[in-house]
Coordinates of C-alpha atoms in Angstrom, one line a residue:
Chain Z
M1 CA 0.0 0.0 0.0
T2 CA 1.4 3.4 -0.9
G3 CA 0.1 6.9 -1.0
T4 CA -1.7 9.1 1.5
D5 CA -3.9 6.3 2.9
T6 CA -1.0 4.8 4.8
A7 CA -1.5 7.1 7.9
P8 CA -4.5 5.2 9.4
T9 CA -2.7 1.9 8.8
I10 CA 0.4 3.2 10.6
E11 CA -1.6 4.4 13.5
T12 CA -3.5 1.2 13.8
V13 CA -0.3 -0.9 13.7
F14 CA 1.3 1.4 16.2
R15 CA -1.7 1.2 18.6
I16 CA -1.5 -2.6 18.5
E17 CA 2.3 -2.7 19.0
A18 CA 2.9 0.3 21.2
A19 CA 3.1 -1.6 24.5
R20 CA 5.5 -4.2 23.1
I21 CA 7.7 -1.5 21.6
I22 CA 7.8 0.6 24.8
A23 CA 8.6 -2.7 26.6
G24 CA 11.4 -3.7 24.2
V25 CA 13.0 -0.2 24.3
T26 CA 12.8 0.0 28.1
R27 CA 15.1 -3.0 28.3
V28 CA 17.7 -1.0 26.4
V29 CA 17.3 2.5 28.0
R30 CA 16.0 1.3 31.4
D31 CA 13.6 4.2 31.6
I32 CA 10.0 3.9 30.6
G33 CA 9.6 7.6 30.1
I34 CA 12.4 7.8 27.5
A35 CA 11.2 4.5 26.0
E36 CA 7.7 6.0 25.4
E37 CA 9.3 9.0 23.7
L38 CA 11.5 6.8 21.5
A39 CA 8.4 4.7 20.5
Q40 CA 6.7 7.9 19.5
D41 CA 9.8 8.8 17.5
A42 CA 9.5 5.5 15.6
L43 CA 5.9 6.3 14.8
V44 CA 6.9 9.7 13.4
A45 CA 9.6 8.0 11.3
A46 CA 7.0 5.6 9.9
L47 CA 4.6 8.4 9.1
E48 CA 7.4 10.1 7.2
Q49 CA 8.8 7.1 5.4
W50 CA 6.0 4.6 4.7
P51 CA 3.9 6.8 2.5
R52 CA 6.9 6.9 0.1
S53 CA 8.4 3.4 0.6
G54 CA 5.2 1.5 1.2
V55 CA 4.1 -0.3 4.4
P56 CA 6.8 -2.9 5.2
D57 CA 5.9 -6.6 5.3
K58 CA 6.2 -6.7 9.1
P59 CA 5.3 -3.2 10.2
G60 CA 5.4 -4.1 13.9
A61 CA 9.0 -5.4 13.6
W62 CA 10.0 -2.3 11.6
L63 CA 8.7 0.0 14.3
M64 CA 10.4 -2.1 17.0
A65 CA 13.7 -2.1 15.2
T66 CA 13.6 1.6 14.5
A67 CA 12.8 2.5 18.1
K68 CA 15.5 0.1 19.4
H69 CA 18.1 1.6 17.1
R70 CA 17.4 5.0 18.4
A71 CA 17.6 3.6 21.9
I72 CA 21.0 2.1 21.3
D73 CA 22.2 5.4 19.8
L74 CA 21.0 7.2 22.9
V75 CA 22.8 4.8 25.2
R76 CA 26.0 5.0 23.2
R77 CA 25.9 8.8 23.3
K78 CA 25.4 8.6 27.1
E79 CA 28.3 6.1 27.4
T80 CA 30.6 8.3 25.4
Y81 CA 29.6 11.2 27.6
A82 CA 30.2 9.2 30.7
R83 CA 33.6 8.1 29.5
K84 CA 34.6 11.6 28.8
L85 CA 33.4 12.6 32.2
A86 CA 35.4 9.8 33.7
E87 CA 38.5 10.9 31.8
V88 CA 38.3 14.3 33.5
G89 CA 38.1 12.5 36.9
R90 CA 34.4 12.5 37.6
T91 CA 31.9 9.7 38.0
L92 CA 28.4 9.4 36.6
E93 CA 26.2 7.2 38.7
D94 CA 23.4 6.6 36.2
V95 CA 25.3 5.0 33.3
P96 CA 23.0 2.5 31.9
P97 CA 24.3 -1.0 31.3
P98 CA 25.2 -1.8 27.7
P99 CA 22.2 -3.0 25.6
E100 CA 21.7 -6.7 25.4
P101 CA 21.5 -8.3 22.0
G102 CA 17.9 -8.3 20.7
D103 CA 16.3 -11.7 20.9
P104 CA 12.7 -12.1 19.5
E105 CA 12.1 -14.5 22.4
D106 CA 12.5 -11.7 24.8
I107 CA 9.7 -9.6 23.5
D108 CA 7.0 -11.2 25.6
D109 CA 9.2 -11.1 28.6
D110 CA 9.7 -7.4 28.0
L111 CA 5.9 -6.9 28.0
L112 CA 5.7 -8.7 31.3
R113 CA 8.5 -6.6 32.7
L114 CA 6.6 -3.5 31.6
I115 CA 3.5 -4.7 33.4
F116 CA 5.5 -5.4 36.6
T117 CA 7.2 -2.1 36.4
S118 CA 4.0 -0.1 35.8
C119 CA 2.4 -1.8 38.8
H120 CA 5.4 -1.5 41.1
P121 CA 4.5 -1.1 44.8
V122 CA 6.8 2.0 45.0
L123 CA 4.1 3.9 43.2
S124 CA 0.8 4.9 44.7
T125 CA -2.3 3.0 43.7
Q126 CA -3.6 5.9 41.6
A127 CA -0.2 6.2 39.9
R128 CA 0.0 2.5 39.1
I129 CA -3.5 2.6 37.6
A130 CA -2.8 5.7 35.5
L131 CA 0.6 4.4 34.2
T132 CA -0.8 0.9 33.4
L133 CA -3.7 2.4 31.4
R134 CA -1.3 4.7 29.6
L135 CA 1.5 2.3 28.7
L136 CA -0.4 -1.0 28.5
G137 CA -4.0 0.0 27.8
G138 CA -2.9 2.5 25.2
L139 CA -5.2 5.1 26.6
T140 CA -4.5 8.8 26.2
T141 CA -4.2 11.0 29.3
E142 CA -7.5 12.5 28.1
E143 CA -9.2 9.2 28.1
I144 CA -7.9 8.3 31.5
A145 CA -9.0 11.6 32.9
R146 CA -12.4 11.2 31.4
A147 CA -12.7 7.6 32.9
Y148 CA -11.7 8.8 36.3
L149 CA -13.5 12.1 36.2
S150 CA -10.2 13.8 36.7
S151 CA -8.6 16.7 34.8
E152 CA -6.2 16.0 32.0
P153 CA -3.3 18.0 33.6
T154 CA -3.8 16.0 36.9
V155 CA -3.5 12.7 35.1
A156 CA -0.6 13.9 33.0
Q157 CA 1.2 15.1 36.1
R158 CA 0.5 11.8 37.9
I159 CA 2.1 9.9 35.0
V160 CA 5.1 12.1 34.8
R161 CA 5.6 11.8 38.5
A162 CA 5.2 8.1 38.4
K163 CA 7.9 7.7 35.7
R164 CA 10.2 10.0 37.7
T165 CA 9.6 8.0 40.9
L166 CA 10.4 4.7 39.1
A167 CA 13.6 6.2 37.7
K168 CA 14.6 7.7 41.0
A169 CA 14.0 4.6 43.0
G170 CA 16.1 2.7 40.5
V171 CA 13.3 0.1 40.0
P172 CA 14.9 -2.7 37.9
F173 CA 13.1 -3.6 34.7
E174 CA 12.5 -7.2 35.5
V175 CA 9.9 -9.9 36.2
P176 CA 10.7 -10.7 39.8
Y177 CA 11.4 -14.3 40.8
G178 CA 11.6 -16.1 44.1
E179 CA 10.2 -14.6 47.3
D180 CA 9.4 -11.2 45.8
R181 CA 7.3 -12.6 43.0
G182 CA 4.1 -13.4 44.8
A183 CA 3.8 -9.9 46.3
R184 CA 4.7 -8.2 43.1
L185 CA 2.2 -10.3 41.1
S186 CA -0.5 -9.5 43.5
S187 CA 0.2 -5.8 42.9
V188 CA -0.3 -6.4 39.2
L189 CA -3.5 -8.3 39.7
E190 CA -4.8 -5.7 42.1
V191 CA -4.3 -2.9 39.6
I192 CA -6.2 -4.8 36.9
Y193 CA -8.9 -5.6 39.5
L194 CA -9.2 -2.0 40.6
I195 CA -9.5 -0.7 37.0
F196 CA -12.3 -3.2 36.4
N197 CA -14.0 -2.4 39.6
E198 CA -14.0 1.4 38.9
G199 CA -15.8 0.6 35.7
Y200 CA -18.1 -1.9 37.2
S201 CA -19.4 0.2 40.0
A202 CA -18.1 3.7 39.7
T203 CA -17.4 5.3 43.1
S204 CA -18.7 8.6 42.1
G205 CA -20.4 10.5 39.4
E206 CA -23.7 10.1 37.6
N207 CA -23.1 6.9 35.7
L208 CA -23.2 3.6 37.5
V209 CA -20.9 1.8 35.1
R210 CA -18.1 2.8 32.8
P211 CA -17.9 -0.2 30.4
V212 CA -14.7 1.1 28.7
L213 CA -12.7 0.6 31.9
C214 CA -14.1 -2.9 32.3
E215 CA -13.1 -3.7 28.8
D216 CA -9.6 -2.4 29.3
A217 CA -9.2 -4.3 32.5
L218 CA -10.5 -7.5 30.8
R219 CA -8.1 -7.1 28.0
L220 CA -5.2 -6.6 30.4
A221 CA -6.2 -9.7 32.3
R222 CA -6.4 -11.7 29.0
V223 CA -3.0 -10.4 28.0
L224 CA -1.5 -11.4 31.3
Q225 CA -3.2 -14.8 30.9
G226 CA -1.3 -15.3 27.6
L227 CA 2.0 -14.1 29.2
M228 CA 1.8 -16.1 32.5
P229 CA -0.2 -19.2 31.7
D230 CA 1.2 -21.1 34.7
E231 CA 0.0 -18.7 37.3
P232 CA -3.3 -19.9 38.7
E233 CA -4.3 -16.6 40.2
V234 CA -3.9 -14.9 36.9
H235 CA -6.6 -17.3 35.5
G236 CA -8.6 -16.7 38.7
L237 CA -8.7 -13.0 38.1
A238 CA -9.4 -13.4 34.4
A239 CA -12.3 -15.8 35.2
L240 CA -13.7 -13.3 37.8
L241 CA -13.6 -10.5 35.3
E242 CA -15.1 -12.5 32.5
F243 CA -18.0 -13.5 34.7
Q244 CA -18.6 -10.0 36.0
G245 CA -18.2 -8.6 32.5
S246 CA -20.9 -11.1 31.2
R247 CA -23.5 -9.3 33.4
L248 CA -22.4 -5.8 32.6
P249 CA -25.1 -5.1 30.0
T250 CA -27.9 -6.1 32.4
R251 CA -26.6 -4.2 35.5
T252 CA -28.3 -0.9 34.4
G253 CA -31.8 -0.2 33.3
P254 CA -33.0 2.0 30.4
D255 CA -32.5 5.2 32.5
G256 CA -29.1 4.2 33.8
E257 CA -30.5 2.9 37.1
L258 CA -29.0 0.0 39.0
V259 CA -30.6 -3.4 38.4
L260 CA -30.0 -5.8 41.2
L261 CA -28.7 -9.3 40.6
A262 CA -32.0 -10.8 41.4
D263 CA -33.8 -8.7 38.8
Q264 CA -31.3 -8.9 36.0
D265 CA -32.5 -10.4 32.7
R266 CA -30.3 -13.5 32.6
S267 CA -31.1 -14.2 29.0
K268 CA -29.0 -11.2 28.2
W269 CA -25.9 -12.3 30.1
D270 CA -23.1 -12.8 27.7
R271 CA -22.8 -16.5 27.2
L272 CA -19.5 -16.2 25.4
L273 CA -17.9 -14.5 28.3
I274 CA -19.4 -17.0 30.8
R275 CA -17.9 -19.8 28.7
R276 CA -14.5 -18.0 28.8
G277 CA -14.9 -17.5 32.5
M278 CA -15.6 -21.2 33.1
A279 CA -12.6 -22.1 31.0
A280 CA -10.4 -19.8 33.0
L281 CA -11.8 -21.0 36.3
R282 CA -10.7 -24.6 35.4
R283 CA -7.1 -23.3 35.4
A284 CA -7.6 -21.1 38.5
G285 CA -6.2 -21.7 41.9
V286 CA -7.4 -21.2 45.5
G287 CA -6.4 -17.6 46.0
E288 CA -8.6 -14.6 46.6
Y289 CA -9.4 -13.9 42.9
S290 CA -10.0 -17.6 42.2
L291 CA -12.4 -17.9 45.1
Q292 CA -14.2 -14.8 44.0
A293 CA -14.4 -16.2 40.5
A294 CA -15.9 -19.5 41.9
I295 CA -18.5 -17.4 43.6
A296 CA -19.3 -15.5 40.4
A297 CA -19.5 -18.9 38.6
C298 CA -22.2 -19.9 41.0
H299 CA -24.3 -16.9 39.9
A300 CA -23.4 -17.6 36.2
R301 CA -24.5 -21.2 36.5
A302 CA -27.9 -20.4 37.9
N303 CA -30.3 -19.9 35.0
R304 CA -32.8 -18.3 37.4
Y305 CA -32.1 -16.3 40.5
A306 CA -34.0 -18.9 42.5
D307 CA -31.6 -21.6 41.4
T308 CA -28.6 -19.9 43.0
D309 CA -26.6 -22.3 45.2
W310 CA -26.3 -20.0 48.2
T311 CA -25.0 -22.7 50.5
M312 CA -22.0 -23.1 48.2
I313 CA -21.6 -19.3 48.0
A314 CA -21.7 -19.0 51.7
S315 CA -19.0 -21.6 52.1
L316 CA -16.8 -20.0 49.4
Y317 CA -17.1 -16.7 51.3
E318 CA -16.0 -18.5 54.4
R319 CA -12.9 -19.7 52.7
L320 CA -12.3 -16.2 51.3
M321 CA -12.7 -14.8 54.8
A322 CA -10.1 -17.3 56.1
L323 CA -7.7 -16.3 53.3
T324 CA -8.2 -12.6 53.2
P325 CA -10.1 -11.5 56.3
S326 CA -11.8 -8.2 55.6
P327 CA -15.1 -6.6 56.8
V328 CA -16.3 -6.3 53.2
V329 CA -15.9 -10.0 52.6
E330 CA -17.6 -10.7 55.9
L331 CA -20.5 -8.4 54.7
N332 CA -20.8 -10.4 51.5
R333 CA -20.7 -13.6 53.6
A334 CA -23.6 -12.2 55.7
V335 CA -25.7 -11.8 52.5
A336 CA -24.9 -15.3 51.3
V337 CA -25.6 -16.8 54.8
A338 CA -28.9 -14.9 54.9
M339 CA -29.9 -16.3 51.6
A340 CA -28.9 -19.9 52.6
Y341 CA -30.0 -20.0 56.2
G342 CA -32.4 -17.1 56.6
P343 CA -32.2 -13.3 57.4
Q344 CA -31.7 -13.7 61.1
A345 CA -28.5 -15.7 60.6
G346 CA -27.3 -13.0 58.2
L347 CA -28.3 -10.2 60.5
E348 CA -26.2 -11.6 63.4
I349 CA -23.1 -11.4 61.2
V350 CA -23.9 -7.9 60.1
D351 CA -24.6 -6.7 63.6
A352 CA -21.2 -8.1 64.8
L353 CA -19.6 -6.2 61.9
A354 CA -21.4 -3.0 62.8
E355 CA -20.1 -3.3 66.4
L356 CA -16.6 -3.4 65.1
G357 CA -17.2 -0.1 63.5
S358 CA -14.7 -0.5 60.7
L359 CA -17.4 -0.1 58.0
S360 CA -19.1 2.8 59.6
D361 CA -19.0 5.0 56.5
Y362 CA -19.5 2.2 54.0
H363 CA -23.0 2.5 52.5
L364 CA -23.4 -1.2 51.8
L365 CA -23.4 -2.1 55.5
P366 CA -26.7 -0.2 56.4
S367 CA -28.0 -1.1 53.0
V368 CA -27.6 -4.9 53.6
R369 CA -28.8 -4.4 57.2
G370 CA -31.9 -2.6 56.0
D371 CA -32.6 -5.4 53.5
L372 CA -32.3 -8.1 56.3
L373 CA -34.4 -6.0 58.7
E374 CA -37.1 -5.5 56.1
R375 CA -37.2 -9.2 55.5
L376 CA -37.6 -9.8 59.2
G377 CA -40.5 -7.3 59.2
R378 CA -38.6 -4.7 61.3
T379 CA -39.7 -2.0 58.8
A380 CA -39.1 1.2 60.8
E381 CA -35.5 0.2 61.5
A382 CA -35.1 -1.0 57.9
R383 CA -36.2 2.4 56.5
A384 CA -33.8 4.2 58.7
E385 CA -31.0 2.0 57.5
F386 CA -31.8 2.7 53.8
E387 CA -31.8 6.4 54.5
R388 CA -28.5 6.1 56.2
A389 CA -27.0 4.1 53.3
A390 CA -28.3 6.7 50.8
A391 CA -26.5 9.5 52.7
L392 CA -23.3 7.5 52.6
T393 CA -23.0 6.6 48.9
G394 CA -21.2 8.9 46.5
N395 CA -23.0 7.4 43.5
A396 CA -26.2 9.2 42.5
R397 CA -27.7 6.1 41.0
E398 CA -27.2 4.0 44.1
R399 CA -28.6 6.8 46.2
D400 CA -31.7 7.0 44.1
L401 CA -32.3 3.2 44.5
L402 CA -31.8 3.3 48.3
L403 CA -34.1 6.3 48.7
A404 CA -36.7 4.5 46.6
R405 CA -36.5 1.5 48.8
A406 CA -36.9 3.6 52.0
E407 CA -39.8 5.4 50.4
R408 CA -41.4 2.1 49.4
I409 CA -41.3 0.8 53.0
R410 CA -42.9 4.1 54.1
K411 CA -45.8 3.5 51.7
L412 CA -46.2 -0.2 52.1
P413 CA -45.4 -1.3 55.6
L414 CA -45.3 -5.0 55.9
P415 CA -48.2 -6.5 57.8
P416 CA -47.1 -7.7 61.2
M417 CA -48.0 -11.3 60.3
F418 CA -44.8 -11.5 58.3
V419 CA -42.7 -11.0 61.4
L420 CA -43.4 -14.5 62.7
S421 CA -44.2 -16.5 59.6
P422 CA -41.7 -17.6 57.0
L423 CA -41.3 -15.0 54.3
P424 CA -43.4 -15.6 51.3
N425 CA -41.5 -16.0 48.0
R426 CA -42.3 -12.6 46.6
F427 CA -40.4 -11.0 49.5
R428 CA -37.5 -13.2 48.9
R429 CA -36.9 -11.7 45.6
R430 CA -35.4 -8.4 46.7
R431 CA -31.7 -9.0 47.2
F432 CA -28.6 -7.0 47.1
E433 CA -25.8 -7.7 44.8
V434 CA -22.6 -6.8 46.7
Q435 CA -19.5 -6.2 44.7
P436 CA -16.6 -7.2 46.8
R437 CA -14.0 -4.5 47.1
C438 CA -11.4 -6.0 49.3
Chain E
M2 CA -15.1 -1.9 22.5
P3 CA -16.9 -3.4 19.5
R4 CA -16.7 -7.1 18.6
F5 CA -16.1 -8.4 15.1
L6 CA -16.9 -11.7 13.6
S7 CA -14.3 -12.8 11.1
I8 CA -15.7 -15.5 8.8
A9 CA -13.1 -17.5 6.8
Y10 CA -14.3 -18.8 3.5
H11 CA -12.5 -21.3 1.4
D12 CA -13.1 -23.5 -1.7
E13 CA -13.9 -26.8 -0.3
N14 CA -13.3 -28.6 -3.7
N15 CA -9.8 -27.4 -3.9
R16 CA -8.5 -27.9 -0.4
P17 CA -4.9 -29.2 -0.1
T18 CA -4.9 -32.8 0.9
A19 CA -1.5 -32.8 2.4
P20 CA -1.2 -31.7 6.0
P21 CA 0.3 -28.2 6.4
S22 CA 4.0 -28.1 6.1
P23 CA 6.1 -27.8 9.2
E24 CA 6.9 -24.1 8.3
L25 CA 3.2 -23.3 7.9
Q26 CA 2.4 -25.1 11.2
Q27 CA 5.1 -23.1 12.9
K28 CA 3.8 -19.8 11.5
M29 CA 0.2 -20.7 12.5
G30 CA 1.5 -21.5 16.0
E31 CA 3.2 -18.2 16.2
L32 CA 0.2 -16.3 15.0
F33 CA -2.0 -18.2 17.5
E34 CA 0.4 -17.3 20.3
E35 CA 0.5 -13.7 19.1
I36 CA -3.3 -13.3 19.1
T37 CA -3.6 -15.1 22.5
K38 CA -1.1 -12.8 24.1
A39 CA -2.6 -9.7 22.5
G40 CA -5.9 -10.6 24.3
V41 CA -8.1 -9.7 21.4
V42 CA -9.6 -13.1 20.5
L43 CA -12.7 -14.1 22.4
D44 CA -13.5 -17.2 20.4
M45 CA -12.2 -19.1 17.4
A46 CA -13.0 -22.3 15.8
E47 CA -12.6 -24.3 12.6
L48 CA -15.7 -26.0 11.2
T49 CA -16.1 -29.6 10.0
P50 CA -16.5 -29.9 6.2
T51 CA -19.9 -29.4 4.7
S52 CA -20.1 -33.2 4.1
Q53 CA -21.1 -33.4 7.7
A54 CA -23.5 -30.4 7.6
T55 CA -27.2 -30.2 7.2
R56 CA -29.3 -27.3 6.0
G57 CA -32.8 -26.6 7.0
S58 CA -35.0 -24.4 5.0
L59 CA -38.6 -23.3 5.3
V60 CA -40.6 -24.2 2.3
D61 CA -44.4 -23.6 2.3
G62 CA -44.2 -23.4 6.0
K63 CA -42.5 -26.7 6.4
V64 CA -38.9 -27.4 7.4
Q65 CA -37.0 -29.3 4.7
Y66 CA -33.6 -30.8 5.3
T67 CA -30.7 -31.1 2.9
D68 CA -27.5 -32.9 3.9
G69 CA -24.1 -31.8 2.7
P70 CA -21.7 -31.7 1.0
F71 CA -22.7 -28.4 -0.6
T72 CA -20.5 -28.8 -3.6
E73 CA -22.5 -26.3 -5.6
A74 CA -21.1 -23.5 -3.4
K75 CA -17.8 -22.1 -4.6
E76 CA -16.9 -20.9 -1.1
V77 CA -18.0 -22.3 2.2
V78 CA -17.5 -21.1 5.7
G79 CA -14.4 -22.9 7.0
G80 CA -14.0 -21.2 10.4
Y81 CA -14.7 -18.1 12.4
T82 CA -13.1 -15.8 14.9
V83 CA -14.7 -13.4 17.4
I84 CA -12.4 -10.6 18.3
Q85 CA -12.7 -7.5 20.3
A86 CA -10.9 -4.5 19.0
K87 CA -10.9 -0.7 19.4
D88 CA -12.3 -0.2 15.9
K89 CA -12.7 -1.8 12.5
A90 CA -9.2 -0.7 11.4
E91 CA -7.7 -2.8 14.2
A92 CA -9.9 -5.8 13.4
L93 CA -8.8 -5.5 9.7
E94 CA -5.1 -5.4 10.8
W95 CA -5.6 -8.7 12.7
M96 CA -7.4 -10.2 9.6
K97 CA -4.5 -9.2 7.5
R98 CA -2.1 -11.0 9.8
F99 CA -4.3 -14.1 9.7
L100 CA -4.5 -14.0 5.9
E101 CA -0.7 -13.7 5.6
V102 CA -0.4 -17.0 7.3
Q103 CA -3.5 -18.7 6.1
G104 CA -3.2 -17.2 2.6
Q105 CA -0.8 -20.0 1.8
Y106 CA -4.0 -21.9 1.1
D107 CA -4.8 -19.9 -2.0
G108 CA -8.4 -18.7 -2.3
T109 CA -9.0 -18.1 1.4
T110 CA -11.2 -15.1 1.9
V111 CA -12.0 -13.5 5.3
E112 CA -15.0 -11.3 5.8
V113 CA -15.0 -9.0 8.9
R114 CA -18.4 -7.9 10.2
E115 CA -19.1 -6.0 13.3
I116 CA -21.4 -7.7 15.8
L117 CA -24.5 -5.7 16.6
E118 CA -24.5 -5.0 20.4
G119 CA -27.3 -4.4 22.8

């Protein structure tokens, strides 16, 4: 292909290859900021040359080679400079090591190194997320700012600072092995999980979900699955996100309102993603993401809400609690226990949690408590809990739903007979979906 | 992110009978690895030949069945891929890479169609 129509092709190829190019170049220059600039330089070179020479057979390889050549030049210039400095009796601390010979086998390792570097614990969570979305998700700072309802300069600043922090801390460009590996991998998984979660239930703003963030997180999880096929927790995370992603289209109603798990139209759950989730789950392990995925699989397996295996879910939450004790997991367990063994059993767990006080400003605690109280017929207390929950949430959609529930109780108090008799089925239908955020 | 269905057509009457050469197998393996690691493929499959297929058609309100092979068709669907990409240009770039490997079977055609969402 020659002529002016090459520009879109170049940009498409670059978008596909950018992360790998940045990764490959970082191994040479040991600085992801410089690597990103050199990758951009290669793009500019392609935009100049390809319209005349035609798109090369392997455009990705061309871009990579061009960026790496520039990187090697840069390193050589620095070395020369360093030698001259040394000759005049000075030392330069930051002389980069000589470039290793390029081996195509290393490309994927480079990509992994880039993921591990972007998610390095030396960075704040926000910085890790921004850097990962920028370098691996290929999002512009503007797109990241929009997704996180932040300003573009703020995000740009955050990314610049993150790169500087990595350089200053001398973070090696490597995939850690041995003792360090588990902790570092969990930082990587956490970043992907948090990106997905922000898309799945936005912590603030008018929109309940931001599917773009979910899709970016899912893609990152799938990439990681391809790069680290022997890590069970990677498959666990991927499985979890596939399951959650399969429900995304049914989580909001026509006016953007939240639709609870019980009320979702299951015929619209994405069967392809569920199938992918099940496949990933078969390769998953017994860690926190794998257990969460197993819970999500229970929901995915139930063709109707009434078919949900709550006993299994309650026991999975118990295992999750033993593995990663957290009040949020315990709150989720309370919901599952209530479903499996009745609202009173659930309420006892919630009350114990409330006494601990650690979730005192978390809106889902009063929200779940309100639900259980309503089912026990303690309507006045339930209403107060829903109102309290509404005051605590930062998401407008969730607030609307909670206020609507409080209002509904005000209008339709349950007849006292329900206090003592088992709840009829129609009252069993109102349930909460709780998204674990541990 | 939109999804795309890539439908691969080939001429069933002129399929190579020999198994793919080691080089081709290696190239196919590399491509498969590449698309897996890029995280874009949601689903992919090769279909059995039309000799094992059955068509149903509604004639005068009744379902009539025709067993394969459908030799009258010049091109039949040989396989499909569901990918998720930022836009059609990206989907076409992946199609191109696929064809560069599969194109060694001359006459392979791939059609990329966006899947209607919602």
